[in-house]
PDB file of C-alpha atoms in Angstrom:
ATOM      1  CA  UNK C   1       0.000   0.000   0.000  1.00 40.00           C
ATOM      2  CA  UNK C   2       1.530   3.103  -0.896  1.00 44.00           C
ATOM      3  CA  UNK C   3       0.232   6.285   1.081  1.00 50.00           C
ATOM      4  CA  UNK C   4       1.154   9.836   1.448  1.00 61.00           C
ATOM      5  CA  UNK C   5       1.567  11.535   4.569  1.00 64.00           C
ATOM      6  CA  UNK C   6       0.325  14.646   4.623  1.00 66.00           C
ATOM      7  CA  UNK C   7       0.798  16.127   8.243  1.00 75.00           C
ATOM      8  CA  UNK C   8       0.962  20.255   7.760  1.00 77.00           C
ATOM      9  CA  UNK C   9       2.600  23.042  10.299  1.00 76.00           C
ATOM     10  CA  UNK C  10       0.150  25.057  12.177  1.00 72.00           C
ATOM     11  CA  UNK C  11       0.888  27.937  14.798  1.00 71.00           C
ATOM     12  CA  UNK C  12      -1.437  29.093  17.778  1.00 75.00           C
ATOM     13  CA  UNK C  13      -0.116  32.029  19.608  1.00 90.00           C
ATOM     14  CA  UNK C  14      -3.315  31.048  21.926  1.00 95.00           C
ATOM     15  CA  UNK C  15      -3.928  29.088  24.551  1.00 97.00           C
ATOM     16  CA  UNK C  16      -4.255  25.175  23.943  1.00 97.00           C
ATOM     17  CA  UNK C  17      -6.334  23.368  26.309  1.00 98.00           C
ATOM     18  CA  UNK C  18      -5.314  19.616  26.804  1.00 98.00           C
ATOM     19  CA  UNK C  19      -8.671  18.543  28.619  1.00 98.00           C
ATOM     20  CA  UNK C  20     -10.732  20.903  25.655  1.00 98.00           C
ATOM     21  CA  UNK C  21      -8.949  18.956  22.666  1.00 97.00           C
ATOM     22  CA  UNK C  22      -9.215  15.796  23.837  1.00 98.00           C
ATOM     23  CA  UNK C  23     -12.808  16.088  24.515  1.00 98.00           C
ATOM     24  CA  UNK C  24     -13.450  17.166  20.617  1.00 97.00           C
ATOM     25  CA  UNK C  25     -12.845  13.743  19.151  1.00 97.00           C
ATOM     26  CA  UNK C  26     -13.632  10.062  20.561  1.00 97.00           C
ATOM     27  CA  UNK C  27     -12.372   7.902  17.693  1.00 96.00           C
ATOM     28  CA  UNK C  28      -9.497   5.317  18.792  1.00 96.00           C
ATOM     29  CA  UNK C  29      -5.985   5.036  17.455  1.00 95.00           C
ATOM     30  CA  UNK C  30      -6.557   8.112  15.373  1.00 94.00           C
ATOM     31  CA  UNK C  31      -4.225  11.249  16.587  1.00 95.00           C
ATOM     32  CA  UNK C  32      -5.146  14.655  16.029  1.00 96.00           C
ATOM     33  CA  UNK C  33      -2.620  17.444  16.002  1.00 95.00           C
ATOM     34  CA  UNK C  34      -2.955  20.156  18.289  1.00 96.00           C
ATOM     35  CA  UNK C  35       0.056  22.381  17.580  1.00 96.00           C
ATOM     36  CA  UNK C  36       3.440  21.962  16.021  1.00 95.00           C
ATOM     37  CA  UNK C  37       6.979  23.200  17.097  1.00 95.00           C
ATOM     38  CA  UNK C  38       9.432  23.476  14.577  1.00 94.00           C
ATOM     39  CA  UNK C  39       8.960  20.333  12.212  1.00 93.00           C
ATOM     40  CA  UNK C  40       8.039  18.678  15.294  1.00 95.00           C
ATOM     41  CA  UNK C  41       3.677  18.263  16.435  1.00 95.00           C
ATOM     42  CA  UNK C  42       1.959  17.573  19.069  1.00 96.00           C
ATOM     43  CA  UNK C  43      -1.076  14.905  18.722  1.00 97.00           C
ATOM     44  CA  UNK C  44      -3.305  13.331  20.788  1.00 98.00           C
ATOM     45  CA  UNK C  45      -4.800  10.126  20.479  1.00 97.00           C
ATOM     46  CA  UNK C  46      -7.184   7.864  22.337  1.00 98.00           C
ATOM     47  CA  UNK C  47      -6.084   3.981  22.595  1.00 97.00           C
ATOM     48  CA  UNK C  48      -7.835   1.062  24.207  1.00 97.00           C
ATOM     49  CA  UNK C  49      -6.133  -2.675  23.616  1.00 96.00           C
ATOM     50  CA  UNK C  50      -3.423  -3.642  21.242  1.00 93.00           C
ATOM     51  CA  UNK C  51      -2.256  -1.195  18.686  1.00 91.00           C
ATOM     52  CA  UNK C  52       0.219  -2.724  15.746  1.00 92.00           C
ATOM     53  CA  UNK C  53       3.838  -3.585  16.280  1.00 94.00           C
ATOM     54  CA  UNK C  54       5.513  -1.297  13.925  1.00 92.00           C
ATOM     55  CA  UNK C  55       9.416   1.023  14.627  1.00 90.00           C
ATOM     56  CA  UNK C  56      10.379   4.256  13.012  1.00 91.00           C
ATOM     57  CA  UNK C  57      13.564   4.108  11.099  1.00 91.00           C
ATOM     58  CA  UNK C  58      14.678   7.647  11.633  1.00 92.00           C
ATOM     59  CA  UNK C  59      12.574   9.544  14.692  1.00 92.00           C
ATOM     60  CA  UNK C  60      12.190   9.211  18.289  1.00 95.00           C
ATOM     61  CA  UNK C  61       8.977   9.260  19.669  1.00 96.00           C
ATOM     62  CA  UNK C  62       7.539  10.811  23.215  1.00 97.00           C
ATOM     63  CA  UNK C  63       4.377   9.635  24.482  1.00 97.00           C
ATOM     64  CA  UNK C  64       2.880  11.774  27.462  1.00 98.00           C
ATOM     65  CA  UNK C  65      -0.038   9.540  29.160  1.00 98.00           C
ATOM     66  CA  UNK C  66      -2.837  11.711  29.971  1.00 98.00           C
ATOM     67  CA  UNK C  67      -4.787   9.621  31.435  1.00 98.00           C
ATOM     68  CA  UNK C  68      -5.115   6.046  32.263  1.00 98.00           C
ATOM     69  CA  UNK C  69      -1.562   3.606  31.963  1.00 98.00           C
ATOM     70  CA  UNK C  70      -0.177   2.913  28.838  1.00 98.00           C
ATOM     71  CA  UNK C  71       1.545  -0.636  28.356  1.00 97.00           C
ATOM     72  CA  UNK C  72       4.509  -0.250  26.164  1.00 97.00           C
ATOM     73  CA  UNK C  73       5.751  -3.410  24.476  1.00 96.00           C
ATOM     74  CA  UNK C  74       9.290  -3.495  23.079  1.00 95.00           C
ATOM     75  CA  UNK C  75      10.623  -5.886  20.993  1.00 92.00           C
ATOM     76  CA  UNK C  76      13.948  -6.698  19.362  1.00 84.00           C
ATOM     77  CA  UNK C  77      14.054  -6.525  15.572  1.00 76.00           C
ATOM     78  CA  UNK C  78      16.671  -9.249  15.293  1.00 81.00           C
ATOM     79  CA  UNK C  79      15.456 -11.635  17.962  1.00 82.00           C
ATOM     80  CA  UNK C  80      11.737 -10.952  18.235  1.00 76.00           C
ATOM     81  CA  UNK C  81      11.300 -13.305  21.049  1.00 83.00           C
ATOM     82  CA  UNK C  82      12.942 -10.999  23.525  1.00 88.00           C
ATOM     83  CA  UNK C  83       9.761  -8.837  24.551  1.00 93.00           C
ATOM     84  CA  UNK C  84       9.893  -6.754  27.319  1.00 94.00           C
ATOM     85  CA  UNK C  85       7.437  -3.626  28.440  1.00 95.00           C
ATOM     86  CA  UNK C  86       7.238  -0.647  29.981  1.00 97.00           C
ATOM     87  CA  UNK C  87       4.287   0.577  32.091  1.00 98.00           C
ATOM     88  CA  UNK C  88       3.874   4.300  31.698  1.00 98.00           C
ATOM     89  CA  UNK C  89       0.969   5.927  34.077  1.00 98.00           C
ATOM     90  CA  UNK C  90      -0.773   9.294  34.154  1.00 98.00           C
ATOM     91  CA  UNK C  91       1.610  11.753  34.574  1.00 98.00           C
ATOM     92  CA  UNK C  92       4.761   9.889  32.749  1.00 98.00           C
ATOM     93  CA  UNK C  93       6.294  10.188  29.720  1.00 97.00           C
ATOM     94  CA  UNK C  94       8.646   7.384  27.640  1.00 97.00           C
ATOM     95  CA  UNK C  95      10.747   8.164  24.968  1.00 96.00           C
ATOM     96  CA  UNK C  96      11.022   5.604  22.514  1.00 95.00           C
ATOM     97  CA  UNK C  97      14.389   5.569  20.201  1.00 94.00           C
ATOM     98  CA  UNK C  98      14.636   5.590  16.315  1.00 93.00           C
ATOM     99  CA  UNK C  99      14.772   2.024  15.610  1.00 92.00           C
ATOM    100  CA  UNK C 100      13.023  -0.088  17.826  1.00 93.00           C
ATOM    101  CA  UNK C 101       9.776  -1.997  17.594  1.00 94.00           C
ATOM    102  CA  UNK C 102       7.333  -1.076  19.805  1.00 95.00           C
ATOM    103  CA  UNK C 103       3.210  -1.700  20.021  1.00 96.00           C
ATOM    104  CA  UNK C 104       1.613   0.735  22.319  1.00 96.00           C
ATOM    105  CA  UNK C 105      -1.396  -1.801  24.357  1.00 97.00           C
ATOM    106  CA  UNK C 106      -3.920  -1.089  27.066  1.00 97.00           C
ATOM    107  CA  UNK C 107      -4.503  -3.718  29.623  1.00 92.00           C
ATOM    108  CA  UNK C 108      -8.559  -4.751  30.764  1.00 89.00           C
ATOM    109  CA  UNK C 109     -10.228  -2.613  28.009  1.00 90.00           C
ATOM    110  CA  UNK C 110      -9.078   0.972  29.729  1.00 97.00           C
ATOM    111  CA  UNK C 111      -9.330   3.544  27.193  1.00 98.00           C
ATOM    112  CA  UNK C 112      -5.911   5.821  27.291  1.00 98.00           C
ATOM    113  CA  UNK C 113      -5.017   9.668  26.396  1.00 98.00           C
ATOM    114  CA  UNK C 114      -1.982  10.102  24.594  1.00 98.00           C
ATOM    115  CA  UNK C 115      -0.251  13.612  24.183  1.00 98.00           C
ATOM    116  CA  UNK C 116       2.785  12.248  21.301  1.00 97.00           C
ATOM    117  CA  UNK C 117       5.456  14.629  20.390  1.00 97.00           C
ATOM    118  CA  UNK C 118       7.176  13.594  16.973  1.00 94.00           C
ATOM    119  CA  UNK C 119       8.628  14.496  13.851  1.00 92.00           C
ATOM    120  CA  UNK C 120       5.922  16.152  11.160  1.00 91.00           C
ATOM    121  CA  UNK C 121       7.251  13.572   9.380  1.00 86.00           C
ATOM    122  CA  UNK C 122       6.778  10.516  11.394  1.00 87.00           C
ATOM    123  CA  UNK C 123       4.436   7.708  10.189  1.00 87.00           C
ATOM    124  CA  UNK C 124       1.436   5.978  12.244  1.00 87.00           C
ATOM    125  CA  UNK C 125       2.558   2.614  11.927  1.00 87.00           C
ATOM    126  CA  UNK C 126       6.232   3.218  10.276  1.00 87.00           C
ATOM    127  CA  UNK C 127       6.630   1.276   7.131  1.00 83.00           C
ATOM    128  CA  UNK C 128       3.781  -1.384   8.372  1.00 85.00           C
ATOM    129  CA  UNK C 129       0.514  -0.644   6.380  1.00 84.00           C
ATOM    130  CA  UNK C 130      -2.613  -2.414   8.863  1.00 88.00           C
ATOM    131  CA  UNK C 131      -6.491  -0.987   8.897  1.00 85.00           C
ATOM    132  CA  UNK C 132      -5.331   1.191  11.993  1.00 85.00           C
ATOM    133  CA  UNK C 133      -2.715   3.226  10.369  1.00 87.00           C
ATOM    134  CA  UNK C 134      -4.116   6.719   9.362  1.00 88.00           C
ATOM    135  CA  UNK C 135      -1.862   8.956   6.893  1.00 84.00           C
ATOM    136  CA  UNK C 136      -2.705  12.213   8.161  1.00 87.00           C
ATOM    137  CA  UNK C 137      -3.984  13.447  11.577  1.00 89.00           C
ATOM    138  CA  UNK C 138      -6.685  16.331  11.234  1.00 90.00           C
ATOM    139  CA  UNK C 139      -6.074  19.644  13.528  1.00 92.00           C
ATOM    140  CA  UNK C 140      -8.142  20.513  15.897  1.00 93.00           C
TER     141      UNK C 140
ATOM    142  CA  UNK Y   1      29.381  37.764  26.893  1.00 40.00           C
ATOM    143  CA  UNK Y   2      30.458  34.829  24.854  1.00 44.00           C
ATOM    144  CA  UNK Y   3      28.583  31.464  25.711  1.00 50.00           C
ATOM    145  CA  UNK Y   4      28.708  28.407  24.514  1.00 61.00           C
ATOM    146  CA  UNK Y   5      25.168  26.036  25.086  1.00 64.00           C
ATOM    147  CA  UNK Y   6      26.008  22.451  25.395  1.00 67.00           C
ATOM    148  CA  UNK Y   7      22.591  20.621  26.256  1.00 75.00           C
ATOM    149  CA  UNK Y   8      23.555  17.018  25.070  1.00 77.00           C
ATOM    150  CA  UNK Y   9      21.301  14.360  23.742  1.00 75.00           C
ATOM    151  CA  UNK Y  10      19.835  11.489  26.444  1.00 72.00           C
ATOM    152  CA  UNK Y  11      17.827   8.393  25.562  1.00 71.00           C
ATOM    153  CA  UNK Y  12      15.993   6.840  27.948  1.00 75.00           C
ATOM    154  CA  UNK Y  13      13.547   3.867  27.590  1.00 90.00           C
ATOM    155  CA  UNK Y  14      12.485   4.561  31.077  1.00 95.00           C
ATOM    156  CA  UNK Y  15       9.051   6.225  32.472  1.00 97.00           C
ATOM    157  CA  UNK Y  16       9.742   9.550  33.352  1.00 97.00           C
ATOM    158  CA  UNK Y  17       7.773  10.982  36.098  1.00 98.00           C
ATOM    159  CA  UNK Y  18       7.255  14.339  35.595  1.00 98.00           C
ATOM    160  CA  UNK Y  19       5.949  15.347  39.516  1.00 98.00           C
ATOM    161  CA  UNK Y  20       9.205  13.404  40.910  1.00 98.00           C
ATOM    162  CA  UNK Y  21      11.659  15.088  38.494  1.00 97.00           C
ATOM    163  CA  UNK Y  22       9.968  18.560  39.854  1.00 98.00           C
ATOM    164  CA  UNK Y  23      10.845  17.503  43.204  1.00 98.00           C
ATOM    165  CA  UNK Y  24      14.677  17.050  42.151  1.00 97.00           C
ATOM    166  CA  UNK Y  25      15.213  20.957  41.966  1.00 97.00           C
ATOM    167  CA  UNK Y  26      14.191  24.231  44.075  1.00 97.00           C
ATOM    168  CA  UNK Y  27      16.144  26.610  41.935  1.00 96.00           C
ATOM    169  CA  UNK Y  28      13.940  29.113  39.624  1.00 96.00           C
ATOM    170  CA  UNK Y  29      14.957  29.616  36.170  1.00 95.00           C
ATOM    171  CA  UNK Y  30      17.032  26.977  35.842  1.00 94.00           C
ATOM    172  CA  UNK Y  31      15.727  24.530  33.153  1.00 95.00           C
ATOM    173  CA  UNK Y  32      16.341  21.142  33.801  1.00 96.00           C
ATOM    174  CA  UNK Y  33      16.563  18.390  31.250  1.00 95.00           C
ATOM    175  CA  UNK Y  34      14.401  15.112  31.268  1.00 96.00           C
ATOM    176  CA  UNK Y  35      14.654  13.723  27.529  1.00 96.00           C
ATOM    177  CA  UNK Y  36      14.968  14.266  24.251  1.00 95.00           C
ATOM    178  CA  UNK Y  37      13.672  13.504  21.124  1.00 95.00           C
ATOM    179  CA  UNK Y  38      15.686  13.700  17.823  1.00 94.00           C
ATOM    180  CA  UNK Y  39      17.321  17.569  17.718  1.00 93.00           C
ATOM    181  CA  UNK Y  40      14.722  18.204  20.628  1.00 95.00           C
ATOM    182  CA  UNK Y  41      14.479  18.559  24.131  1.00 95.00           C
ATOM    183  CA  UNK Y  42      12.036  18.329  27.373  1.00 96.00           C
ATOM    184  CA  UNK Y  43      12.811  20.162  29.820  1.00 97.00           C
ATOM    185  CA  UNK Y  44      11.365  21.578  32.922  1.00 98.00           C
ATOM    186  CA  UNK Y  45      11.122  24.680  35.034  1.00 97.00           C
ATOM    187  CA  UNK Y  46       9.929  26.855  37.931  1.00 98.00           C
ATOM    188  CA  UNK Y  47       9.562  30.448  37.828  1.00 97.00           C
ATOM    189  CA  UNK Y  48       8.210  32.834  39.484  1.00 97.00           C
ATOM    190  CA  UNK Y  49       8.260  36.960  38.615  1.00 96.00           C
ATOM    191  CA  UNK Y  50       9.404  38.322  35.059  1.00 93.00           C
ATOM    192  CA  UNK Y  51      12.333  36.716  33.103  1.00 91.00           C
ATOM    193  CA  UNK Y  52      13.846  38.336  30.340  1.00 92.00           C
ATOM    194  CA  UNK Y  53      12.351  39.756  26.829  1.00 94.00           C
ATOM    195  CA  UNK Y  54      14.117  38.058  24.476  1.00 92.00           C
ATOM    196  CA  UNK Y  55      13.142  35.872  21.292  1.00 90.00           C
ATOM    197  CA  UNK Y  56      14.634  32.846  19.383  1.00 91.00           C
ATOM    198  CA  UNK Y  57      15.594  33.402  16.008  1.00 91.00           C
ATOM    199  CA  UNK Y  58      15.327  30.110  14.270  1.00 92.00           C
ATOM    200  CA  UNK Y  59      13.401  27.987  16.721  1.00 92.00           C
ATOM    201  CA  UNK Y  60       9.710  27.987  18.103  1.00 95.00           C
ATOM    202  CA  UNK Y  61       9.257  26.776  21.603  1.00 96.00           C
ATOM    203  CA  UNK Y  62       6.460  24.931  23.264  1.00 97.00           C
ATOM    204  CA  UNK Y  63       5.596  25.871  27.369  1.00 98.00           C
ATOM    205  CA  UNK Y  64       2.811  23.229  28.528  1.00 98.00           C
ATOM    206  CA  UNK Y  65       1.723  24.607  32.696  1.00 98.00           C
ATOM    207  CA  UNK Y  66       2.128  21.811  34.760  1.00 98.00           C
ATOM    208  CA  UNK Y  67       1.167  23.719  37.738  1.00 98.00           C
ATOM    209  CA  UNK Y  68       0.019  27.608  38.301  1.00 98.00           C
ATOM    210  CA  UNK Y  69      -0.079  30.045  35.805  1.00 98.00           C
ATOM    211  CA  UNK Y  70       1.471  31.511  32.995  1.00 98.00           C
ATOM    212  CA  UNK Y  71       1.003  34.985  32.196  1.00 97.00           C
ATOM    213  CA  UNK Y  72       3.057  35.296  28.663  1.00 97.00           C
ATOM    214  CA  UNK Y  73       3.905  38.497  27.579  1.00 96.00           C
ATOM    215  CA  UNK Y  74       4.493  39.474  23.821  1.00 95.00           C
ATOM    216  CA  UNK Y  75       5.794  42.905  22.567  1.00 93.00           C
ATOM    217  CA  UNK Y  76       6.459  43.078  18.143  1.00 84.00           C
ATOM    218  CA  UNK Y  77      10.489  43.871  18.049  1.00 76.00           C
ATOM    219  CA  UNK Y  78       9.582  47.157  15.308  1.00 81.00           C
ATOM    220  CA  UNK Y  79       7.431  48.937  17.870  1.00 82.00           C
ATOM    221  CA  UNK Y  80       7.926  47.833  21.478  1.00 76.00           C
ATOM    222  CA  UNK Y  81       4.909  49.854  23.043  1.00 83.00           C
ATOM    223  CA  UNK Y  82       2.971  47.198  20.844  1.00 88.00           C
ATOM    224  CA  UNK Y  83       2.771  44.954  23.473  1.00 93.00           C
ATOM    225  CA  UNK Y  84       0.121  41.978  24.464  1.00 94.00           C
ATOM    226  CA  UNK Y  85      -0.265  38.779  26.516  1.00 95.00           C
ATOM    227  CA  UNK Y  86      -1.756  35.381  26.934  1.00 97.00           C
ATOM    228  CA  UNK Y  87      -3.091  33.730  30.120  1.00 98.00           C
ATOM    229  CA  UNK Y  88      -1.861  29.797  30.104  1.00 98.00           C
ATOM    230  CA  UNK Y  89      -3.490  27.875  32.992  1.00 98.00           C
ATOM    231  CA  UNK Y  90      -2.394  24.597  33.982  1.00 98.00           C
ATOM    232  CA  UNK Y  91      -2.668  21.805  31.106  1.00 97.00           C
ATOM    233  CA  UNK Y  92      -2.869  24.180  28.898  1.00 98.00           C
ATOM    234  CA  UNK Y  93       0.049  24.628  26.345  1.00 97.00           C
ATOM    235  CA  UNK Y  94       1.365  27.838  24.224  1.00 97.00           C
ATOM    236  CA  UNK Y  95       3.968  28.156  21.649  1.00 96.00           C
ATOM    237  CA  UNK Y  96       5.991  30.729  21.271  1.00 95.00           C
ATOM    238  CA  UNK Y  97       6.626  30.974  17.413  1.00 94.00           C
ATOM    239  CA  UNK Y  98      10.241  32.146  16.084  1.00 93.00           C
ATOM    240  CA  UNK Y  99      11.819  35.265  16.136  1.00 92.00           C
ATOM    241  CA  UNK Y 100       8.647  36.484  18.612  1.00 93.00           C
ATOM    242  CA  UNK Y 101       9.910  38.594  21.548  1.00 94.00           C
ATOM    243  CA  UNK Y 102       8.295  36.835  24.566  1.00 95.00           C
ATOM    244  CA  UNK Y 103       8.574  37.145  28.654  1.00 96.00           C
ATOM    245  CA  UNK Y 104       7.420  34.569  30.232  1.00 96.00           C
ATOM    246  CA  UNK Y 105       5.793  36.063  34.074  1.00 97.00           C
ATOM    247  CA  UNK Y 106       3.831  34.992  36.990  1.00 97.00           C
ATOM    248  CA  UNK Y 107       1.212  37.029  39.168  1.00 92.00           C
ATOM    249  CA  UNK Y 108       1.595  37.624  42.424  1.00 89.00           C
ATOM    250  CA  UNK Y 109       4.236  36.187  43.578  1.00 90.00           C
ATOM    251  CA  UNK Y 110       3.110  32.325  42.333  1.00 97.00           C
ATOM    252  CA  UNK Y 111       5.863  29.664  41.556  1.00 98.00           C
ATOM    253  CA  UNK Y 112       4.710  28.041  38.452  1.00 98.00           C
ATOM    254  CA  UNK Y 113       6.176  24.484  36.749  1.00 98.00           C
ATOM    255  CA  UNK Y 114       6.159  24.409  33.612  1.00 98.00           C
ATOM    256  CA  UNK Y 115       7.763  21.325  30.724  1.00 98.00           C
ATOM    257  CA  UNK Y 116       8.837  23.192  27.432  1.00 97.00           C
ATOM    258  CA  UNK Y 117       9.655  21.315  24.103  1.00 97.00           C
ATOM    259  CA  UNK Y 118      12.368  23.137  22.138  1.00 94.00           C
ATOM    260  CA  UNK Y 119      15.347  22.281  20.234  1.00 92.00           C
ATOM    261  CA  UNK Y 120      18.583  21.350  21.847  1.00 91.00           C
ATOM    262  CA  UNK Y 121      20.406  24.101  20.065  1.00 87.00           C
ATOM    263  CA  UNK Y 122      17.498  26.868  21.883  1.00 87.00           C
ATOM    264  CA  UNK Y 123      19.218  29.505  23.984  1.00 88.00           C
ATOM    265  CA  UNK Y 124      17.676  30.532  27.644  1.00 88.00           C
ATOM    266  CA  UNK Y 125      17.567  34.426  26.472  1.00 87.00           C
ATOM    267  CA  UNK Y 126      18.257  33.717  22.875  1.00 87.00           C
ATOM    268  CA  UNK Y 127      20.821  36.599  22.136  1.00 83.00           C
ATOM    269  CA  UNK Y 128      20.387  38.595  25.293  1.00 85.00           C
ATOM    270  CA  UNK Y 129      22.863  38.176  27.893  1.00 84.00           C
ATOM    271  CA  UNK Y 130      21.652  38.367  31.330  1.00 88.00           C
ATOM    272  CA  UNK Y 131      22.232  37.645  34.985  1.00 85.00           C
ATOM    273  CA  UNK Y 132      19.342  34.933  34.541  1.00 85.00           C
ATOM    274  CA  UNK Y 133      20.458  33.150  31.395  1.00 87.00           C
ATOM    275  CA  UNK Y 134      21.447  30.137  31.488  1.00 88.00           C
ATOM    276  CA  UNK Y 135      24.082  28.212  29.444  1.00 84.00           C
ATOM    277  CA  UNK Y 136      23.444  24.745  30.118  1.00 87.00           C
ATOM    278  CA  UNK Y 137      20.610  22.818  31.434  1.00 89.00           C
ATOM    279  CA  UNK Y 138      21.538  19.649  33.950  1.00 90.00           C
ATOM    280  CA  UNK Y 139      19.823  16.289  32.791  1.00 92.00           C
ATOM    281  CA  UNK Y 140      17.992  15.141  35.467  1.00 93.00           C
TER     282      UNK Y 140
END
């Protein structure tokens, strides 16, 4: 599947209201930008259960948990069997390198709130194409 | 006053607890460190008063309240007296586009935390050199 992504710079000299943003979308596993820094954004998203395994070759990525605990699952490219995870409550944040596979899960159906902070550029699910990837996050 | 800024680059595939790296510093206006993502950084702050007016050339930078509030004052460099400001409450975020002259202040006295995102190459006070500036930030 070939897709374009087609995330554009915005700028806000106003205040952005986490709680307010969040509450203008309910859709899972589909970020919406709220402001951008640079060629960096900054997206929220809603998760609840297993999200894809997927890495991206060339960015870091920040996840902020809002609200709820986020599972992080690491894997390692070469030996997939080592799998290890990370849990990440309200509050935290995990940075998670260029490079390694990852899959972002909630445990016993709890619906999560995401504030990301990536690269313009970065791709949902990396090079992986699955029905949950999304090629452009709408801003709100 | 020659400076040079050396903020390195950290990876961590650790949560980071935002409230407990808060509690890891008294001193105001000294921005700590707590990751970074690709050419960027998080780091975090307390201030309290007026810092300096001063503006970054080439980079926009992101403030996000984590406790208190912001009172962010903006002046337009070619006419000075031109001067307004923006309220930022707690989970709320602003971004400071480039080359904007900006002073970030508090009211009344209040301590406020805040968690910017900016590049690692940002100065404190951009090109002004002041008894507040700040030519490294400790990773934390």
């Amino acid at each position: 599947m070939f897709t374009t992504f087609t995330n554009n710079k915005t700028t806000s000299m106003k205040p952005i209201n986490i709680k307010q943003k969040l509450e203008k979308f309910d859709k899972q596993w589909h970020p919406h930008q709220i402001a951008t820094v640079d060629n960096m954004q900054v997206i929220l998203a809603k998760i609840q259960g297993e999200f894809v395994w997927h890495s991206h070759k060339e960015e870091d990525e920040l996840f902020f948990v809002q609200k709820g605990t986020l599972f992080m699952r690491f894997r390692n490219v070469e030996n997939p069997e080592n799998e290890w995870s990370e849990t990440i409550h309200e509050g935290e944040i995990i940075v998670v390198p260029k490079g390694v596979e990852h899959c972002p899960t909630t445990l016993e159906g709890e619906e999560v709130h995401l504030l990301l902070f990536e690269q313009l550029s970065t791709k949902h699910t990396g090079e992986v194409a699955h029905e949950k990837t999304q090629t452009a996050y709408p801003n709100i």
